[in-house]
XYZ file of C-alpha atoms in Angstrom:
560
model
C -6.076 63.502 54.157
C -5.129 65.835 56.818
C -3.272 65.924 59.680
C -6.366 67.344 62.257
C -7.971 64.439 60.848
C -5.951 62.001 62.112
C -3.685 63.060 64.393
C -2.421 61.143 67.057
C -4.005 62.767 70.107
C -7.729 61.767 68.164
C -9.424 64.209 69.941
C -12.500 65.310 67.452
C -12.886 69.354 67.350
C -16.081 68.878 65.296
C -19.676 69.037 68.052
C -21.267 65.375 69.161
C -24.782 65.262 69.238
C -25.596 64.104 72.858
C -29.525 64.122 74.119
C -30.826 66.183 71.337
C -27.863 69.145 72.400
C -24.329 69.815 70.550
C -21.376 70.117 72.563
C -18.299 71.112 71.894
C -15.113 68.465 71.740
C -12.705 71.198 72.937
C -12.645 73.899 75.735
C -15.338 71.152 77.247
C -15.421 69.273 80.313
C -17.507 66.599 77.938
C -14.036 66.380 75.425
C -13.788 62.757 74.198
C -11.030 60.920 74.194
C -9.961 57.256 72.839
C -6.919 54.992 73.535
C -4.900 55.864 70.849
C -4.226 59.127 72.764
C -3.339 57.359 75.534
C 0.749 56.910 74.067
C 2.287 59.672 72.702
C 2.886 62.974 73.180
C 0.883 64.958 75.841
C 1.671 68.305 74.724
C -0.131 67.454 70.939
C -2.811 66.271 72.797
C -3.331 69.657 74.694
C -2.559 71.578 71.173
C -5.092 69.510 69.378
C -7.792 70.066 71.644
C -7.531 73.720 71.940
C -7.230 74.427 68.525
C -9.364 72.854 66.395
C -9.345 72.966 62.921
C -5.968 74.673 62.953
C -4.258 72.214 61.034
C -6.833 71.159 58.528
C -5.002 72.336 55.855
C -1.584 70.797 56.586
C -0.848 67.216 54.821
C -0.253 64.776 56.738
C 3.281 63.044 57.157
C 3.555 61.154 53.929
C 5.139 58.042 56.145
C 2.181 58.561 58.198
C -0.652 58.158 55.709
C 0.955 55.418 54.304
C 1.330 53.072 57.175
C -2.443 54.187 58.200
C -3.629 53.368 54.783
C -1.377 49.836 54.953
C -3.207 49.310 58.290
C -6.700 49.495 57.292
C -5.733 47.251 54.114
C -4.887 44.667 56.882
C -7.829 45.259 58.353
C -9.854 44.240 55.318
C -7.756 41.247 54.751
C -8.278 39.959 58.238
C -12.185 40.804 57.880
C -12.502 39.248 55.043
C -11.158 35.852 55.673
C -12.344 35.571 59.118
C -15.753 36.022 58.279
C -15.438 34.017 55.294
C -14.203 30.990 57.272
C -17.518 30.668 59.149
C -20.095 33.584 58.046
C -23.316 32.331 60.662
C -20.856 33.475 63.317
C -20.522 36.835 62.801
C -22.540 40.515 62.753
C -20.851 43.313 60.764
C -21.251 46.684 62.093
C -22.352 49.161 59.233
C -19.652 51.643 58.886
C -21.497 54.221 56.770
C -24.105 54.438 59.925
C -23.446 57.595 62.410
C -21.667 56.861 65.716
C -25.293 56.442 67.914
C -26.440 53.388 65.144
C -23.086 51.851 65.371
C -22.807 51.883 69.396
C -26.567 50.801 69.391
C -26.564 48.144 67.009
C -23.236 46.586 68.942
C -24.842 46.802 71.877
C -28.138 44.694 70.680
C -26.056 42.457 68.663
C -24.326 41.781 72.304
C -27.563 41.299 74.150
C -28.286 38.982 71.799
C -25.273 36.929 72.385
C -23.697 36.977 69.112
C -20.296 34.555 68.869
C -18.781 37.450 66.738
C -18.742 41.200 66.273
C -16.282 43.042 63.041
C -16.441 46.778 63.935
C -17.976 46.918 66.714
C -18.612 50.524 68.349
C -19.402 51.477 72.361
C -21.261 54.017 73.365
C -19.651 57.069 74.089
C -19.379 58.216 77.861
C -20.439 61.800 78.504
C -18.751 61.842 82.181
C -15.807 59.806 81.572
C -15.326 61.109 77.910
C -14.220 57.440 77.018
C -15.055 56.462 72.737
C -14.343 53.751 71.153
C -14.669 50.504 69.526
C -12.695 47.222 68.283
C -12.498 45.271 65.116
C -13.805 42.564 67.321
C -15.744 41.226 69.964
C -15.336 37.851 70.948
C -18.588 36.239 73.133
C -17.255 34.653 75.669
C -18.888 31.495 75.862
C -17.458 30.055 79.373
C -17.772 33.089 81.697
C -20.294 35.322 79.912
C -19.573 38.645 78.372
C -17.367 39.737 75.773
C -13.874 39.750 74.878
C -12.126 42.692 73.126
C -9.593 41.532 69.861
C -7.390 44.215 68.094
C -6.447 44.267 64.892
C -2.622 46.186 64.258
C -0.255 46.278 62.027
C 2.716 45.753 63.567
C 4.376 42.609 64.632
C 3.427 41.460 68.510
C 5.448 38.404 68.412
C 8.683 36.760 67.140
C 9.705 33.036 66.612
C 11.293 31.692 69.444
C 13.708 28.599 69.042
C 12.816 26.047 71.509
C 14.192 27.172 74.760
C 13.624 26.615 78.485
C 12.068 30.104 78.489
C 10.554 31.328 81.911
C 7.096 32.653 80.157
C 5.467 31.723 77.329
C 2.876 33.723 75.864
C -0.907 32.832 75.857
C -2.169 32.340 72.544
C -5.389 30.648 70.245
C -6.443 29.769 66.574
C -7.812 32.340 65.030
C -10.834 30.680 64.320
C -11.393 29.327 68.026
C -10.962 30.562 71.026
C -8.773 27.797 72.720
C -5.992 29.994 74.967
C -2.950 27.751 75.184
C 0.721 28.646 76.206
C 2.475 28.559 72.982
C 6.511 27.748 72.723
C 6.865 28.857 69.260
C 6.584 32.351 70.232
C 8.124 35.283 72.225
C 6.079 38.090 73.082
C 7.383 41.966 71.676
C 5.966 44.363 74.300
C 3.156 46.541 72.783
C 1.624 48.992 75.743
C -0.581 51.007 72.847
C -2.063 47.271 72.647
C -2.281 46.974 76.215
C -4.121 50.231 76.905
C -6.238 50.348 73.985
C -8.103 46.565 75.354
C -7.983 47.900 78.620
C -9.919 51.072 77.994
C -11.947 49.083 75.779
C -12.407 46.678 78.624
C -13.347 49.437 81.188
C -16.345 50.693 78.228
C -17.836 46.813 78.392
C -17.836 46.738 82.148
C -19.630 49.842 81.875
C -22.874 48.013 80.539
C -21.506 44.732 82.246
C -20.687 43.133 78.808
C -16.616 42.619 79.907
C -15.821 39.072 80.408
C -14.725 38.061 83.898
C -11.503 36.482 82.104
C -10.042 40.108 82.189
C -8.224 39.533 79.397
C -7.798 40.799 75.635
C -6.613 40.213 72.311
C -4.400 41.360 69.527
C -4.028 40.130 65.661
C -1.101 41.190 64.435
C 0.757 41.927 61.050
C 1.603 38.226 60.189
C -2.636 37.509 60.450
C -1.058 33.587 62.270
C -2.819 33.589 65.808
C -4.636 36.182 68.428
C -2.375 36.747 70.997
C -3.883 36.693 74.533
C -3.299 39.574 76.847
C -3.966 39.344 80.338
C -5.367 42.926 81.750
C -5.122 41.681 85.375
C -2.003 44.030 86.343
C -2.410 46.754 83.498
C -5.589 48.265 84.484
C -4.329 50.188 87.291
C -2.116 51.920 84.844
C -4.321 52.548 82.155
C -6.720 54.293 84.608
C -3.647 56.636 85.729
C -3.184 57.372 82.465
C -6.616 57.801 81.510
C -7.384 60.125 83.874
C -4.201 62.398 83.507
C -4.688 62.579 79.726
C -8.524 63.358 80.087
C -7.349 65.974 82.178
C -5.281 67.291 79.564
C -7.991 67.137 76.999
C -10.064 69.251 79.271
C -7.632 71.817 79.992
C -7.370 71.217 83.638
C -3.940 69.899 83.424
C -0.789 71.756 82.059
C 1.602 70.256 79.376
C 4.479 72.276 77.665
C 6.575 70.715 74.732
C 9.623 68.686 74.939
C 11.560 66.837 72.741
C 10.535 63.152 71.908
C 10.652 61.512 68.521
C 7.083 61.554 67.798
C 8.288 65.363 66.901
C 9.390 64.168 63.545
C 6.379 63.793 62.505
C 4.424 65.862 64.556
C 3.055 69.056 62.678
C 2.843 71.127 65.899
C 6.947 70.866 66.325
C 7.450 73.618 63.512
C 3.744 75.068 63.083
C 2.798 77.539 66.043
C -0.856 78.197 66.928
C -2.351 81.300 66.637
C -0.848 83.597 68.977
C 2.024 81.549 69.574
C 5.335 79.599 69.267
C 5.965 76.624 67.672
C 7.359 73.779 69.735
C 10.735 74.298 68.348
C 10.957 77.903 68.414
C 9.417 77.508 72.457
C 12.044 75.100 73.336
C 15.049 77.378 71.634
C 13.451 79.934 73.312
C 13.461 78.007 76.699
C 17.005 76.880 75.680
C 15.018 73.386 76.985
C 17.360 70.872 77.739
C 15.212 68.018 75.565
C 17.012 69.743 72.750
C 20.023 67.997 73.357
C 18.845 64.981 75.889
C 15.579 64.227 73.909
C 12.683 61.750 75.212
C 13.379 59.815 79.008
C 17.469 61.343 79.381
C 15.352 64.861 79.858
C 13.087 63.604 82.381
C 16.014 62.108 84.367
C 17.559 65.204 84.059
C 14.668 67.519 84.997
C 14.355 65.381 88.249
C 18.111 66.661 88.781
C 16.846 70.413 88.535
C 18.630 70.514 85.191
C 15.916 72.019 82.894
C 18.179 74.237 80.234
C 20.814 73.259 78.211
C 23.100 75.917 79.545
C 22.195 74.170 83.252
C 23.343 70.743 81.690
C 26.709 72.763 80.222
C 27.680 73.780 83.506
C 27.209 70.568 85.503
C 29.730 70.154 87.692
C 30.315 66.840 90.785
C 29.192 63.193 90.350
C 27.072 61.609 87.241
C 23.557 60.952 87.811
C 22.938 57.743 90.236
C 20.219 57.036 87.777
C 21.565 58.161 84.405
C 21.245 54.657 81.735
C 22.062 56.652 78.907
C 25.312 56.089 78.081
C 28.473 58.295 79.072
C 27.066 61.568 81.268
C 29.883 62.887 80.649
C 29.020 63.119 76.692
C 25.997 63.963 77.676
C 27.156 67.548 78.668
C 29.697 67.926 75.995
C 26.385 67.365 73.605
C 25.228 70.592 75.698
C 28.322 72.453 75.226
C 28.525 71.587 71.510
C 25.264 72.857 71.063
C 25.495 76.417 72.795
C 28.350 76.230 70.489
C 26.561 75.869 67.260
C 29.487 72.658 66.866
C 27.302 69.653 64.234
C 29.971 67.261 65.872
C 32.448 66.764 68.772
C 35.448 64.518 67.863
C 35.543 61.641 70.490
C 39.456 60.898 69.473
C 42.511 62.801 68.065
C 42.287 60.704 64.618
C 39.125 59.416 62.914
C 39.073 56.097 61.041
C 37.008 53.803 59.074
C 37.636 51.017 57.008
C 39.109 51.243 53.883
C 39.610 49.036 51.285
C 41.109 48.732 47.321
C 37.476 48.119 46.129
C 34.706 49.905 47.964
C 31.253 49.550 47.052
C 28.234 51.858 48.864
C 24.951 49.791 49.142
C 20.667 51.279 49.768
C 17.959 49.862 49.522
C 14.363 51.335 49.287
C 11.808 49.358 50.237
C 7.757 49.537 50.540
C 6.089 49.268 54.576
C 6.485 44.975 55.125
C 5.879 44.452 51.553
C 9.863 43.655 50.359
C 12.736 45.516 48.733
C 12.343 46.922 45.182
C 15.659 48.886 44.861
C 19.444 47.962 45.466
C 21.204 50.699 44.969
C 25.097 50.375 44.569
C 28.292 52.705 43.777
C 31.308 51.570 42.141
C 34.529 53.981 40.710
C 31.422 56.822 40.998
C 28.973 54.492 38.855
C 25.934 54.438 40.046
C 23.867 50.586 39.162
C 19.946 49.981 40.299
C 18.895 46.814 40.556
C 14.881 46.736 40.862
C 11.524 46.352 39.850
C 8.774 48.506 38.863
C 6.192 45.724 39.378
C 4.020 46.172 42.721
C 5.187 44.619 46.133
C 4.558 41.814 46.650
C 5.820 40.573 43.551
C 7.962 37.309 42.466
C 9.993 39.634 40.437
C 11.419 41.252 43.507
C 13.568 38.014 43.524
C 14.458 38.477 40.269
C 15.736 42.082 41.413
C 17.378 41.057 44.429
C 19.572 38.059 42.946
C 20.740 40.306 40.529
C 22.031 42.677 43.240
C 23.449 39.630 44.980
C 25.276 38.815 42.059
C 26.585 41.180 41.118
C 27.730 42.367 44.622
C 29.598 38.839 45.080
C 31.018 38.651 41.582
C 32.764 42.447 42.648
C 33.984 40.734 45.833
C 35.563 37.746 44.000
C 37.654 39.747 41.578
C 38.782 42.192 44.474
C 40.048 38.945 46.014
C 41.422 37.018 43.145
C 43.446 40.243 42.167
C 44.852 40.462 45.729
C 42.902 43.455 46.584
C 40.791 44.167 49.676
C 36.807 44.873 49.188
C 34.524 46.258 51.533
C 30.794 47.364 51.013
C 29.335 50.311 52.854
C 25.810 51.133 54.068
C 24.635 53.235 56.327
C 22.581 51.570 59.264
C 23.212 48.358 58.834
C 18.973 47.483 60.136
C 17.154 48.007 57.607
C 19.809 46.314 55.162
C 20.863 43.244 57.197
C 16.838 43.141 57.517
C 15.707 42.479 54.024
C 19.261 40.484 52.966
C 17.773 37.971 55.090
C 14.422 38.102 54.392
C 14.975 38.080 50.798
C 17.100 35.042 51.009
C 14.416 32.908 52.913
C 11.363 34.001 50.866
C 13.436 33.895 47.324
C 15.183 30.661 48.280
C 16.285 28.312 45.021
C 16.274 31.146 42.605
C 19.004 32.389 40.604
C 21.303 34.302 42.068
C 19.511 34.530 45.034
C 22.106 33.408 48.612
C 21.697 31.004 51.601
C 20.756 32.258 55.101
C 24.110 31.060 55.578
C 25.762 32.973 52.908
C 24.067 35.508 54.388
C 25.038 35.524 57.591
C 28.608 34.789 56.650
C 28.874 38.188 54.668
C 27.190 40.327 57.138
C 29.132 39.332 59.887
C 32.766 39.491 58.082
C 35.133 42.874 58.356
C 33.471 43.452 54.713
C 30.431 45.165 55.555
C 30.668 48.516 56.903
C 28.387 50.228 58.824
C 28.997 53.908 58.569
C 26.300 54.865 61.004
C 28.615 53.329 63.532
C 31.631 54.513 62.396
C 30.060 57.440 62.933
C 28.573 56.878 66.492
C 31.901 55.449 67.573
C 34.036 58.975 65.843
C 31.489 61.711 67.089
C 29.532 62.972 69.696
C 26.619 64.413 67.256
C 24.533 67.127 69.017
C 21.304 67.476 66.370
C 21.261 63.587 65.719
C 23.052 61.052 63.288
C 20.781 60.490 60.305
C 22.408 60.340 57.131
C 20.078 63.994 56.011
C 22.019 65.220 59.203
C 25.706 64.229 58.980
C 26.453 64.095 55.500
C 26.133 67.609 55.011
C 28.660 68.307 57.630
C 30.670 66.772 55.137
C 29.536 68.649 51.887
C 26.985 66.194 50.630
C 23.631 67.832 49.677
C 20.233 65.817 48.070
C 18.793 67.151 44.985
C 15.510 66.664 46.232
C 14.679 68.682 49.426
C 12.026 66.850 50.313
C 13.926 63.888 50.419
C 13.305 61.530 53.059
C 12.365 57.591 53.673
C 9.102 58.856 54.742
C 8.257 60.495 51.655
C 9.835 57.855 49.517
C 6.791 55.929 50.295
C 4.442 58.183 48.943
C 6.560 58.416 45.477
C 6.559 54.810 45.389
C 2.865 54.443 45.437
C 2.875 56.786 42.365
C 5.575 55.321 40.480
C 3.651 51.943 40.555
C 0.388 53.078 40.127
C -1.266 51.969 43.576
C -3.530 54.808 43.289
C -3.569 56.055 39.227
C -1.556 55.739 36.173
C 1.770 55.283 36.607
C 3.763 58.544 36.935
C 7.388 58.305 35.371
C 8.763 61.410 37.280
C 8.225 59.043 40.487
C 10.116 56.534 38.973
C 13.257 59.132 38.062
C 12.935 60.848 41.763
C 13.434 57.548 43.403
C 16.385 56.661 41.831
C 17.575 60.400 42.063
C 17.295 59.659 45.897
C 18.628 56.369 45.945
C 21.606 57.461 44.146
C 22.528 60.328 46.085
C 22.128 58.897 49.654
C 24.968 56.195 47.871
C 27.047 59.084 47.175
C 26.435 61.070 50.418
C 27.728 57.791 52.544
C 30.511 57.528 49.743
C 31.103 61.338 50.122
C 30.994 60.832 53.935
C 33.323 58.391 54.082
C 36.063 60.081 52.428
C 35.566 63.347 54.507
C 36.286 61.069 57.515
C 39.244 59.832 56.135
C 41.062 63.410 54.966
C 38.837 66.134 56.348
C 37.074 65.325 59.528
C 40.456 65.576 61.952
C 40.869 69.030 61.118
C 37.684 70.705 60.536
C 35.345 69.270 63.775
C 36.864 69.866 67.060
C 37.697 67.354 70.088
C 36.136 66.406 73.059
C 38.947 68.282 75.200
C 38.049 71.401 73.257
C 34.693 70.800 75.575
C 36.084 68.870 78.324
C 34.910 69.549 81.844
């Protein structure tokens, strides 16, 4: 799959057929555009639409692909047992059909009053350029019209312990549409949600199928209830949005790049279009101050007539009345640092991190929301895997991950019953603390496997070490503090160049067999990557200890 195929601006470069004419999707005042592109990166939007086809050969983002192709497996799951539960209610919209069947069937099947719509698609608008369509359409049986319902795989709530909580979100059964305020939940903020029912509910007022309710819905990734958005107070937005990004699509309105962290990702950052730059070699060029205040700190900045990194070097008077982004001051050190070329500013005289007699580094790989299939660990420069090889979701992934816990624990008791201290390592504590827990509570009551509590209790104690904060509390780091990009300040370098979590997720699928046979070399390159991002946090850890003092200079070598 490519990236010009699914990129996140969505703006098609192939012609529409529209009244018996073609028309071009780019260079067009008739461009189409659909809410995805509505978040995200304006720039890629502009590059997308006026240069189609340019990156048809580029593969996508590994990570990328992956969660898309985990998404539309949710999808079917959701289809599937929805319509099973009660069949007479629904109308599938053909998929295979082209765009004009799909919008025209929808559109009968909702002038026929149908309870309930699975794919439904609205007609395009020529003069607006809206597209798009839902995975479904509720009838709304009280007010007339219908009701759009997302389907995403991400999470759009989180338990809530009972509480006297202000607001409660607005919730129903996923079988019937019964809004109630629910207490068991706290809403996560989701504006791609948000904007993508609102410009789906601006399409159905269009052919005055929108239900006066103004609101919308979202399933999300644990498939338990529709959450209930009300669209009351985000239209106003979305049609800001809309019509700047339209605009953009169109070429009437200018965009240049700037740093965000969709550019991770983003194919455009290092690729340039014909004739061009790339987004990174424009903003070196530009010396762009996004280089070193990335995402909303450059915007902030901009509005201060601070637009180059040099300008941001040479600030001089008050901080920012508006600055939220930590210390400004470190702010233009970052600057300085980089004109520089410095990977790191010291923020004290010494560095330290904790130490102990028996030190054990700790990763773990694990597969989208499916659970954890590798513990890696390093002891005295031995490297032990615990895993499985059988496909998340699996029981055996308990098996796995009470081994680990054993293991881990029995280490710790011996430290302490020789007198010795212990600490365990990792490096971003998230993703770790994330799955300790998770694993406890789905693996309860099976051997090996810990408590919540136990949990909890080892977590929180001076005996886990998070070197990404040792880190963020030691340095000011001017190109970011990812593991890929701090432990070769200290000497560390991965085997495997293309080593990242992203593309871990693409060897995974192969070294299960998702897709084929089973490929062994998978198997060997995961562990080769596990291993060594053990021994670069290991490797790190040290060069903090004895190195780092002398080798990375201070903040007063930068001072104002």
């Amino acid at each position: 799959m490519c990236a010009a195929q699914n990129s996140p601006a969505n703006v098609e470069s192939e012609p529409i057929e529209e009244s018996g004419a073609a028309f071009p999707r780019v260079e067009s005042r008739r461009a189409f555009l659909d809410a995805r592109s509505l978040i995200g990166c304006r720039h890629r939007l502009r590059l997308d639409a006026a240069n189609p086809g340019v990156l048809a050969e580029v593969r996508e983002d590994a990570g990328v692909l992956q969660r898309r192709e985990a998404a539309a497996a949710h999808r079917l799951r959701v289809r599937d047992e929805m319509i099973a539960a009660n069949p007479d209610q629904w109308v599938v919209i053909k998929p295979d059909q082209s765009a004009r069947e799909r919008a025209q069937d929808t559109i009968d099947a909702m002038n026929a009053g149908v309870q309930r719509i699975w794919g439904g698609l609205l007609p395009q608008e020529p003069d607006t350029g809206r597209r798009g369509g839902a995975e479904i359409f509720l009838r709304d049986n009280d007010r007339g019209g219908y009701i759009p319902v997302v389907v995403v795989n991400h999470k759009i709530t989180d338990p809530r312990r009972p509480d006297p909580a202000d607001f409660h979100p607005l919730t129903t059964d996923l079988f019937t549409w019964k809004p109630t305020r629910d207490r068991a939940v706290k809403l996560r903020p989701q504006p791609r949600d948000q904007q993508r029912l609102a410009h789906l509910y601006r399409m159905l007022q269009r052919h005055g199928l929108a239900s006066p309710a103004l609101v919308g819905g979202a399933i999300g990734l644990a498939f338990d209830r529709i959450l209930i958005h009300d669209l009351t107070n985000v239209l106003a937005d979305y049609d800001e949005r809309y019509a700047d990004r339209i605009a953009v699509v169109r070429g009437e309105s200018p965009t240049q790049p700037s740093k965000v962290p969709e550019c991770r990702q983003c194919p455009w950052f290092l690729r340039a279009a014909e004739g061009g730059l790339s987004c990174n070699d424009q903003l070196v060029e530009m010396r762009d101050v996004s280089l070193v205040a990335p995402g909303s700190r450059a915007e902030v900045l901009r509005q201060h007539g601070v637009y180059t990194v040099d300008e941001l070097a040479a600030w001089t008077g008050d901080d920012p009345d508006d600055w939220q982004h930590g210390p400004f001051a470190e702010t233009v050190v970052t600057a300085r640092a980089w004109l520089d070329g410095a990977p790191l500013v010291r923020r004290f005289d010494k560095v330290q991190v904790r130490r102990a007699d028996v030190e054990v580094d700790v990763d773990l790989e694990s597969y989208q929301e499916d659970g954890a299939y590798l513990w890696g660990t390093l002891l005295d420069d031995v490297y032990r895997p615990f895993l499985t090889w059988d496909p998340l979701p699996t029981e055996d992934e308990g098996r796995s991950f009470g081994e680990f816990w054993t293991w881990l624990m029995d280490v710790r008791a011996q430290a302490h019953q020789d007198g010795k201290t212990f600490a365990a390592y990792c490096y971003s504590r998230t993703a770790e603390d994330k799955w300790l827990y998770e694993s406890a509570a789905r693996f309860a009551g099976r051997p090996g496997v810990p408590t919540r509590e136990e949990v909890r209790a080892f977590v929180d104690s001076i005996e886990w070490v998070d070197m990404f904060q040792a880190v963020t509390e030691q340095f000011i780091c001017p190109n970011g503090k990812g593991l890929k990009k701090i432990a070769p300040v200290a000497g560390f370098a991965w085997r495997d160049a293309e080593a990242s979590g992203e593309a871990s997720m693409g060897w995974y699928r192969k070294a299960v067999g998702y897709d084929a046979a089973i490929d062994e070399s998978q198997r060997t390159r995961l562990l080769e990557y596990n291993e060594d991002d053990v021994r670069a946090t290991q490797v790190l850890r040290d060069w903090m200890t004895n190195r780092a003092a002398g080798e990375v200079p201070s903040l007063a070598d930068f001072g104002r």
